[in-house]
Amino acid sequence: MLSITINNLHFPNPFLLASGILDESADTMFRIIKHGAGGVVTKSIGMKKRGGYQNPVIYELPYGLINAMGLPNPGIEAFGEEMKKLKNCGVPVIGSIFGGTTDEFVYLAKKMENYGADAVELNLSCPHAKGYGMEIGVNPNLVAEIVGEVKKSVSIPVWCKLTPNVTDIVEIAKAADKADALVMINTLKAMAIDIEAQRPVLSNTYGGLSGPCVKPVGLRAVYDVFKEVDKPIIGVGGVCSWTDALEYFMAGASAVQIGTAIATKGPTIFAEISRDVADWLKKHGYDSIKDVVGVAHR
Amino acid sequence: MYRVVRIEKVVQETPSIKSFYFVDNSNPAPGQFYMVWIPGVDEFPMSISAIDDLKRFTVKKIGDGTAAMHNLQEGDRLWIRGPYGRGFKPTDEPALVVGGGTGMATLAPLINALRDADVIIAARNEKELLFVDEFPDKEVHIATDDGSRGFKGFASELAAVLIDKKEYGMVYTCGPEPMIKAIVDICLARKIPVQASLERFMKCGIGVCDSCSINGFRVCADGPVFSEKELAQMTELGKWKRDPSGMKVKI
């Protein structure tokens, strides 16, 4: 009922771990898989080791989180050890990568493929790292070039994660024409000021807003792109409950990724959402989650 | 969002450790921690070392953030969020509490909450012993690495002696990880329940970023206090930790 296939990859359920959340080490990803994730996306990995920004890197709000981790990662060479452990983990492993140039993306994608990643997810959307992510992902020409070159150099599916910090996300989605699937949305560029300290809270000043408050934005992005682009969409942004997930499916997502909700609901959220979405499908006479993908467009 | 608290009192506990007293209406369990922000400097995790009308952080100077905190005085402010994590589970059975260095800060509110506890306070030398006079109603043993006071040797060696003399229903520990590892091994071998409070480089404090994980256990959200069943699964305990990039490095 919940199993899905995207780009010939089989997922036991459509609830995947989002990049950046509890996915720096294989052991933690294994644990999330045990809790019922249908697939995992790794932390975004770059060419070289990065420690990330100085604390504070996260700010809790009643309606979400602002984070500026600063793309911490051990570097692609060292990450091979974690990827090796994830072989035979039972669900697809999507290697997230970030580069500053097309060549870097190509190199990282090939590495991930060699490590056994089932797909790569191009981080063209992180809103808080200079020279990376969104700084590239707002430019349709760069997006088209990077996706095109990566696609030519690997045989595994290429997913492209898009930023909502653009005037028209449909334009960027179309620029990523060669991608096998689109992942949307990354966080919204944001900040917070502490009025007693009279200064920005995050050491990087700017961060990315995630959590319940961004769901309507993500939903709108998925809905708009589904109308215009004929390829699988993975919905991300504020999925905290089975109703949130169903909204994304109805807007046109074939799967969703879950991240921030783990902070408030714990890793058990995966099994809970699977159970509750399956219940809803049964109650409404559906045989498969596939049957509700995009139904809101009827 | 942060709460701003005023420092009511500062006490120099040892040459490298200071206590900061403050008023805050949160209600932490022993073993829980807060994230403390020194604006413009750093934010870092700090366990609560007293839970009364006046709460207390007991801080060793180890980095930029804690050094900046050591410069603060009565009347200065701290920005805090929390409490976070899972604290100690208290027991009614006779307990042995083993604290090394600032590990005693984490254990102090637990010791005061226990009915029947013997305590080992350990440090490198006499000057760095923390809270030796804080538990007048408990049996307190002292151990120093250099023998300048009490038992000469590691806390784990003294713990083994005490454990073999008396039947404890629970062992609690916090301190340097090699000490924790040695005590956990002693307890696992003798099938004595043990709870240990662990420390890792921490960023978010709320269980999402994976930087403090040890074998898939999040120190900030699943811990910082773990029990024997979890500790036994931690092949990295006492051996490996992760640096800020997530790279595995030897302890």
XYZ file of C-alpha atoms in Angstrom:
549
model
C 0.000 0.000 0.000
C 2.806 2.426 0.868
C 5.602 1.114 -1.332
C 6.653 3.307 -4.206
C 9.122 3.333 -7.064
C 10.964 6.457 -8.102
C 13.482 6.262 -10.976
C 13.475 2.445 -10.649
C 14.408 2.690 -6.986
C 12.094 0.777 -4.721
C 11.119 2.418 -1.428
C 9.177 0.365 1.152
C 7.338 3.558 2.082
C 7.413 7.155 0.862
C 8.701 8.720 4.102
C 12.394 9.505 3.755
C 14.912 11.108 6.063
C 15.693 14.637 4.837
C 19.273 15.714 4.249
C 20.991 17.469 7.133
C 19.077 15.726 9.900
C 20.693 12.860 11.830
C 22.595 11.689 8.799
C 26.236 12.456 9.450
C 26.962 8.935 10.704
C 25.847 5.572 9.340
C 24.909 4.335 12.815
C 22.357 7.120 13.246
C 20.915 6.568 9.761
C 20.580 2.849 10.577
C 18.605 3.786 13.636
C 16.261 6.010 11.607
C 15.778 3.142 9.138
C 14.891 0.846 12.061
C 12.285 3.405 13.055
C 10.673 2.958 9.656
C 12.159 5.489 7.225
C 11.581 4.360 3.645
C 14.919 5.815 2.558
C 17.651 8.107 3.827
C 19.384 11.141 2.366
C 22.853 11.771 3.764
C 24.143 15.027 5.130
C 25.411 17.172 2.255
C 29.010 16.182 1.586
C 31.568 18.434 -0.050
C 35.118 18.203 -1.373
C 36.832 18.996 1.909
C 36.217 18.611 5.609
C 34.217 21.528 7.069
C 33.572 22.061 10.750
C 30.552 24.274 10.126
C 29.764 27.513 11.881
C 30.380 28.413 15.502
C 27.384 28.012 17.845
C 24.625 29.202 17.994
C 23.745 27.309 14.835
C 20.110 26.721 15.661
C 17.247 28.825 16.985
C 14.006 27.308 18.188
C 10.744 29.068 17.470
C 7.220 28.066 18.464
C 6.518 27.312 14.795
C 9.825 25.970 13.474
C 13.600 26.183 13.540
C 16.160 28.485 12.003
C 19.489 26.770 11.415
C 22.844 27.755 10.042
C 24.940 24.644 10.562
C 27.293 25.783 7.786
C 27.424 22.506 5.846
C 29.602 20.605 8.342
C 30.882 17.369 6.845
C 33.999 15.205 7.033
C 34.707 15.548 3.309
C 33.900 13.086 0.536
C 36.988 10.910 1.060
C 36.280 10.281 4.746
C 32.546 9.812 4.157
C 33.264 6.589 2.256
C 33.506 4.792 5.596
C 29.933 5.759 6.518
C 28.599 4.865 3.063
C 30.277 1.451 3.245
C 28.425 0.690 6.475
C 25.130 1.579 4.819
C 25.426 -1.132 2.153
C 22.570 -3.607 2.561
C 20.738 -1.295 4.954
C 17.476 -2.334 3.303
C 16.322 1.013 1.886
C 17.693 3.312 -0.827
C 20.502 5.628 0.304
C 20.623 8.971 -1.453
C 23.960 10.751 -1.242
C 23.554 14.503 -0.878
C 26.405 16.590 -2.270
C 27.322 20.260 -2.496
C 29.984 21.840 -4.659
C 31.119 25.321 -5.588
C 31.635 24.472 -9.272
C 30.235 22.074 -11.860
C 33.467 20.048 -11.715
C 33.126 19.626 -7.973
C 29.547 18.398 -8.309
C 30.652 15.913 -10.980
C 33.527 14.647 -8.841
C 31.341 14.284 -5.752
C 28.555 12.525 -7.678
C 30.975 9.986 -9.131
C 32.392 9.356 -5.665
C 28.932 8.819 -4.225
C 28.142 6.410 -7.050
C 31.346 4.488 -6.333
C 30.432 4.368 -2.665
C 27.201 2.624 -3.602
C 24.713 5.488 -3.301
C 21.415 4.582 -4.981
C 20.964 8.174 -6.168
C 22.572 11.570 -5.637
C 20.767 14.638 -4.422
C 22.332 17.914 -5.559
C 22.162 20.542 -2.843
C 21.476 23.634 -4.953
C 19.556 25.250 -2.163
C 21.293 25.636 1.209
C 20.574 29.291 2.085
C 23.455 29.999 4.465
C 26.800 28.928 2.954
C 28.776 31.390 0.910
C 29.523 30.165 -2.601
C 27.348 27.065 -2.274
C 23.777 25.876 -2.359
C 21.263 28.589 -2.984
C 23.881 31.005 -4.351
C 24.114 28.599 -7.281
C 20.546 27.317 -7.178
C 18.895 30.675 -7.895
C 20.603 30.826 -11.301
C 18.741 28.727 -13.910
C 21.768 28.566 -16.233
C 24.046 27.207 -13.500
C 21.379 24.749 -12.388
C 20.957 23.470 -15.949
C 24.719 23.135 -16.439
C 25.404 21.334 -13.165
C 22.485 18.939 -13.481
C 23.386 18.257 -17.119
C 27.052 17.527 -16.432
C 26.357 15.375 -13.371
C 23.748 13.449 -15.329
C 26.310 12.724 -18.073
C 28.895 11.415 -15.625
C 26.913 8.994 -13.436
C 24.425 6.247 -14.144
C 22.502 6.494 -10.851
C 19.461 8.807 -10.666
C 20.160 12.483 -10.082
C 17.814 14.342 -7.765
C 17.904 18.099 -7.628
C 16.958 19.893 -4.388
C 15.547 23.317 -5.065
C 15.444 26.517 -3.077
C 12.194 28.387 -2.425
C 14.184 31.635 -2.206
C 13.469 32.553 -5.816
C 10.835 34.580 -7.609
C 9.622 31.603 -9.628
C 10.512 28.072 -8.543
C 8.880 26.660 -11.684
C 11.566 28.370 -13.776
C 14.330 26.669 -11.746
C 12.500 23.338 -11.877
C 12.375 23.597 -15.652
C 16.072 24.510 -15.760
C 16.772 21.239 -13.939
C 15.287 19.495 -16.958
C 17.883 16.694 -16.978
C 17.257 15.753 -13.345
C 15.523 12.443 -12.665
C 13.531 13.882 -9.781
C 13.019 17.197 -8.017
C 13.235 17.629 -4.263
C 11.539 20.696 -2.872
C 11.880 22.759 -0.813
C 15.052 23.537 1.085
C 14.786 26.021 3.967
C 13.728 29.646 3.611
C 16.459 32.206 4.202
C 15.735 33.795 7.574
C 17.211 35.323 10.700
C 16.457 36.055 14.346
C 17.501 38.892 16.638
C 17.708 38.601 20.404
C 16.350 41.878 21.727
C 18.231 41.653 25.039
C 21.555 40.918 23.351
C 20.578 43.377 20.615
C 22.226 41.274 17.940
C 21.476 38.413 15.535
C 21.310 35.087 17.341
C 22.961 32.829 14.752
C 26.728 33.223 14.542
C 26.252 33.324 10.759
C 23.442 35.919 11.095
C 21.440 34.184 8.329
C 19.973 30.724 8.502
C 17.281 28.577 6.973
C 13.751 28.391 8.344
C 12.170 24.925 8.542
C 9.354 23.204 10.381
C 5.576 23.556 10.507
C 5.569 27.202 9.377
C 7.150 26.436 5.985
C 4.766 23.641 5.002
C 2.344 25.940 3.143
C 5.286 27.326 1.147
C 6.606 23.869 0.254
C 3.158 22.685 -0.619
C 2.618 25.578 -2.999
C 5.995 24.905 -4.662
C 5.159 21.225 -5.208
C 1.680 22.079 -6.476
C 2.967 24.625 -9.006
C 5.839 22.499 -10.295
C 3.665 19.366 -10.593
C 1.465 21.260 -13.047
C 4.380 22.220 -15.301
C 7.036 19.531 -15.010
C 6.595 15.837 -15.720
C 8.949 14.107 -13.319
C 8.750 12.712 -9.794
C 8.685 15.272 -7.000
C 9.839 14.603 -3.451
C 8.100 17.028 -1.095
C 10.025 18.481 1.858
C 9.179 21.228 4.274
C 7.361 21.021 7.579
C 5.979 17.501 7.346
C 5.075 16.825 10.989
C 2.030 14.599 10.701
C 0.197 12.205 8.411
C -2.134 15.002 7.304
C 0.836 17.145 6.258
C 2.175 14.193 4.264
C -1.156 13.600 2.541
C -1.341 17.258 1.572
C 2.034 16.931 -0.142
C 0.994 13.741 -1.963
C -2.210 15.395 -3.147
C -0.225 18.409 -4.354
C 1.867 16.060 -6.497
C 4.694 14.630 -4.391
C 5.534 10.949 -4.913
C 7.370 10.854 -1.593
C 8.121 13.218 1.269
C 11.192 13.859 3.373
C 11.011 14.460 7.107
C 13.538 16.453 9.120
C 12.681 19.108 11.668
C 9.739 17.126 13.055
C 12.227 14.654 14.528
C 13.212 17.364 17.035
C 9.709 17.541 18.483
C 8.343 14.044 17.793
C 11.455 11.868 17.849
C 12.527 9.231 15.319
C 9.326 7.251 15.920
C 7.530 9.756 13.697
C 8.341 7.606 10.634
C 6.414 4.552 11.800
C 3.563 6.710 13.115
C 3.068 8.556 9.842
C 3.251 5.297 7.845
C 0.577 3.722 10.026
C -1.736 6.731 9.958
C -1.440 7.378 6.222
C -2.132 3.685 5.544
C -5.219 3.892 7.795
C -6.496 6.917 5.909
C -5.951 5.243 2.536
C -7.856 2.139 3.672
C -10.718 4.198 5.057
C -11.029 6.026 1.771
C -10.862 2.946 -0.414
C -7.422 3.500 -1.928
C -5.131 0.533 -2.632
C -1.942 2.540 -2.927
C -0.413 5.841 -1.971
C 0.273 6.260 -5.699
C -3.459 6.760 -6.238
C -3.532 10.042 -4.332
C -0.438 11.631 -5.897
C -1.591 14.874 -7.507
C -5.316 14.325 -6.879
C -5.694 17.943 -5.749
C -5.195 18.955 -9.377
C -8.376 17.263 -10.604
C 14.248 31.369 22.203
C 16.501 32.289 25.055
C 15.705 33.260 28.619
C 18.007 35.858 30.099
C 19.062 35.144 33.688
C 21.056 37.307 36.064
C 24.112 35.880 37.815
C 23.401 36.226 41.555
C 26.651 34.801 42.881
C 29.993 33.472 41.611
C 32.074 30.966 43.584
C 35.617 29.874 42.724
C 35.467 26.124 43.380
C 38.948 25.065 42.213
C 41.731 26.876 40.331
C 39.963 26.014 37.025
C 36.305 25.676 38.065
C 33.755 28.354 38.970
C 30.101 28.111 39.986
C 27.471 30.594 38.792
C 24.197 30.897 40.709
C 21.046 32.201 39.017
C 17.256 32.255 39.296
C 15.209 30.479 36.618
C 11.770 28.971 36.901
C 12.465 25.867 34.798
C 12.252 22.520 36.544
C 15.135 20.271 35.461
C 15.846 16.700 36.544
C 19.354 15.887 37.813
C 21.498 15.090 34.763
C 19.665 17.405 32.376
C 21.483 20.284 30.690
C 20.952 23.735 29.215
C 22.455 25.474 26.215
C 24.216 28.617 27.467
C 24.853 31.470 25.046
C 27.464 34.136 25.684
C 26.490 36.634 22.954
C 29.317 37.297 20.540
C 31.366 34.379 21.835
C 29.825 30.901 21.783
C 26.966 28.702 22.890
C 27.673 25.462 24.745
C 25.901 22.751 26.765
C 26.047 22.979 30.553
C 24.533 20.536 33.024
C 22.737 21.843 36.051
C 24.753 21.436 39.279
C 22.146 22.580 41.822
C 18.372 22.653 41.599
C 17.075 24.907 44.359
C 15.617 28.403 44.528
C 19.034 29.337 43.224
C 20.130 27.165 40.338
C 23.781 26.653 39.543
C 26.143 25.958 36.654
C 29.614 24.742 37.581
C 31.995 25.442 34.753
C 35.555 24.468 33.927
C 37.509 26.802 31.707
C 38.157 24.715 28.578
C 37.408 26.877 25.529
C 36.480 30.379 24.363
C 32.915 30.144 25.663
C 33.755 28.855 29.120
C 36.681 31.285 29.369
C 34.276 34.156 28.608
C 31.893 32.796 31.212
C 34.689 32.767 33.807
C 35.053 36.524 33.244
C 31.408 37.148 34.206
C 30.515 38.526 37.604
C 27.517 38.975 39.855
C 24.964 41.098 38.008
C 26.048 39.938 34.542
C 23.636 38.008 32.387
C 23.458 34.554 30.769
C 21.267 33.530 27.864
C 19.922 30.018 28.342
C 17.611 27.522 26.632
C 16.497 24.184 28.017
C 16.476 22.044 30.088
C 17.208 19.351 27.551
C 17.883 15.641 27.413
C 17.209 12.719 29.671
C 18.491 12.924 33.225
C 19.290 10.267 35.808
C 16.690 7.765 36.973
C 16.856 7.847 40.782
C 16.902 4.649 42.828
C 15.880 3.745 46.384
C 18.566 1.076 46.561
C 22.068 1.727 47.881
C 23.942 3.559 45.147
C 27.553 4.337 44.369
C 28.168 7.670 42.649
C 31.527 8.169 40.939
C 32.457 11.641 39.713
C 35.709 12.627 38.055
C 36.662 16.305 37.649
C 33.679 18.424 36.577
C 31.652 15.223 36.320
C 30.815 16.008 39.941
C 28.878 19.080 38.762
C 26.452 16.875 36.837
C 26.171 14.396 39.715
C 25.697 16.857 42.600
C 21.905 17.342 42.305
C 21.492 13.575 41.902
C 23.495 12.843 45.062
C 21.285 15.238 47.020
C 18.193 13.456 45.688
C 19.404 9.964 46.636
C 18.422 8.450 49.979
C 21.328 6.040 50.314
C 24.471 6.838 48.347
C 28.211 6.520 48.732
C 30.244 8.977 46.703
C 33.668 8.857 45.074
C 35.018 12.292 44.222
C 38.051 12.072 41.977
C 40.403 14.531 40.341
C 43.945 14.747 39.041
C 45.106 16.347 42.269
C 43.808 17.728 45.568
C 43.344 21.261 44.199
C 40.951 20.126 41.462
C 38.638 18.113 43.745
C 35.102 19.465 43.385
C 32.363 19.609 46.063
C 34.222 17.577 48.744
C 32.253 19.300 51.525
C 28.880 19.408 49.794
C 27.463 16.068 50.965
C 27.767 15.898 54.789
C 25.156 13.120 55.097
C 26.834 10.829 52.558
C 29.902 8.600 52.806
C 32.430 10.439 50.649
C 35.619 8.803 49.323
C 38.358 10.813 47.697
C 40.695 9.673 44.925
C 43.460 11.640 43.243
C 45.674 10.522 40.372
C 48.776 11.851 42.135
C 47.775 10.750 45.634
C 47.807 14.303 47.005
C 44.605 13.434 48.869
C 42.785 10.173 49.572
C 43.168 7.063 47.441
C 46.108 7.302 45.018
C 44.971 6.112 41.634
C 42.015 6.144 39.268
C 38.440 6.512 40.454
C 37.593 3.269 38.667
C 40.136 1.362 40.779
C 38.621 2.703 43.991
C 35.123 2.018 42.639
C 36.039 -1.635 42.030
C 37.224 -1.942 45.639
C 33.988 -0.445 47.025
C 31.748 -2.452 44.682
C 33.367 -5.699 45.814
C 32.856 -4.758 49.484
C 29.217 -3.641 49.426
C 26.163 -4.601 47.434
C 25.106 -1.581 45.381
C 21.830 -1.579 43.448
C 22.988 1.147 41.072
C 26.180 2.899 40.026
C 26.079 6.426 38.623
C 29.037 8.044 36.927
C 30.171 11.136 35.065
C 33.639 12.389 34.194
C 36.432 11.764 31.702
C 35.348 9.124 29.208
C 38.143 6.623 29.894
C 37.002 6.656 33.548
C 33.367 6.170 32.526
C 34.341 3.324 30.206
C 36.314 1.589 32.976
C 33.416 1.906 35.422
C 30.842 0.730 32.878
C 33.027 -2.322 32.160
C 33.307 -3.096 35.880
C 29.523 -2.880 36.251
C 28.740 -4.885 33.119
C 31.124 -7.638 34.250
C 29.446 -7.801 37.698
C 25.923 -7.313 36.281
C 25.326 -4.162 38.345
C 22.990 -1.569 36.805
C 24.860 1.582 35.817
C 23.900 5.004 34.503
C 26.509 7.246 32.899
C 26.249 10.833 31.700
C 28.205 11.260 28.467
C 29.665 14.272 26.732
C 30.176 14.937 23.019
C 30.734 18.006 20.860
C 27.226 19.399 20.733
C 25.650 21.841 18.296
C 21.842 21.891 18.197
C 21.076 20.379 21.617
C 17.668 19.212 20.415
C 18.344 15.969 18.580
C 18.460 16.921 14.920
C 22.036 17.587 13.820
C 23.796 14.257 14.622
C 27.000 15.957 15.764
C 26.867 14.499 19.308
C 25.803 10.972 18.332
C 27.624 7.930 19.618
C 26.766 4.695 17.785
C 23.447 6.186 16.727
C 22.523 7.411 20.221
C 22.038 11.179 20.390
C 23.785 12.424 23.529
C 21.642 15.594 23.553
C 18.231 13.974 23.139
C 18.508 10.246 23.960
C 21.024 11.036 26.728
C 23.107 12.575 28.108
C 22.380 9.856 30.697
C 22.454 6.308 29.364
C 21.895 2.999 31.143
C 23.832 -0.262 30.939
C 21.828 -1.744 28.069
C 22.608 1.248 25.849
C 26.161 1.672 27.116
C 26.908 -1.975 26.295
C 26.033 -1.287 22.631
C 28.377 1.697 22.356
C 31.480 0.334 20.662
C 32.768 3.929 20.340
C 32.618 4.585 24.104
C 36.027 5.545 25.411
C 37.564 5.056 21.959
C 36.080 7.347 19.326
C 34.376 10.692 19.160
C 33.479 13.000 16.280
C 34.991 16.406 15.606
C 32.805 19.371 14.516
C 32.887 18.145 10.894
C 31.550 14.726 11.853
C 34.930 13.063 11.276
C 35.664 10.167 13.627
C 38.697 10.885 15.806
C 40.395 8.857 18.525
C 39.681 9.878 22.122
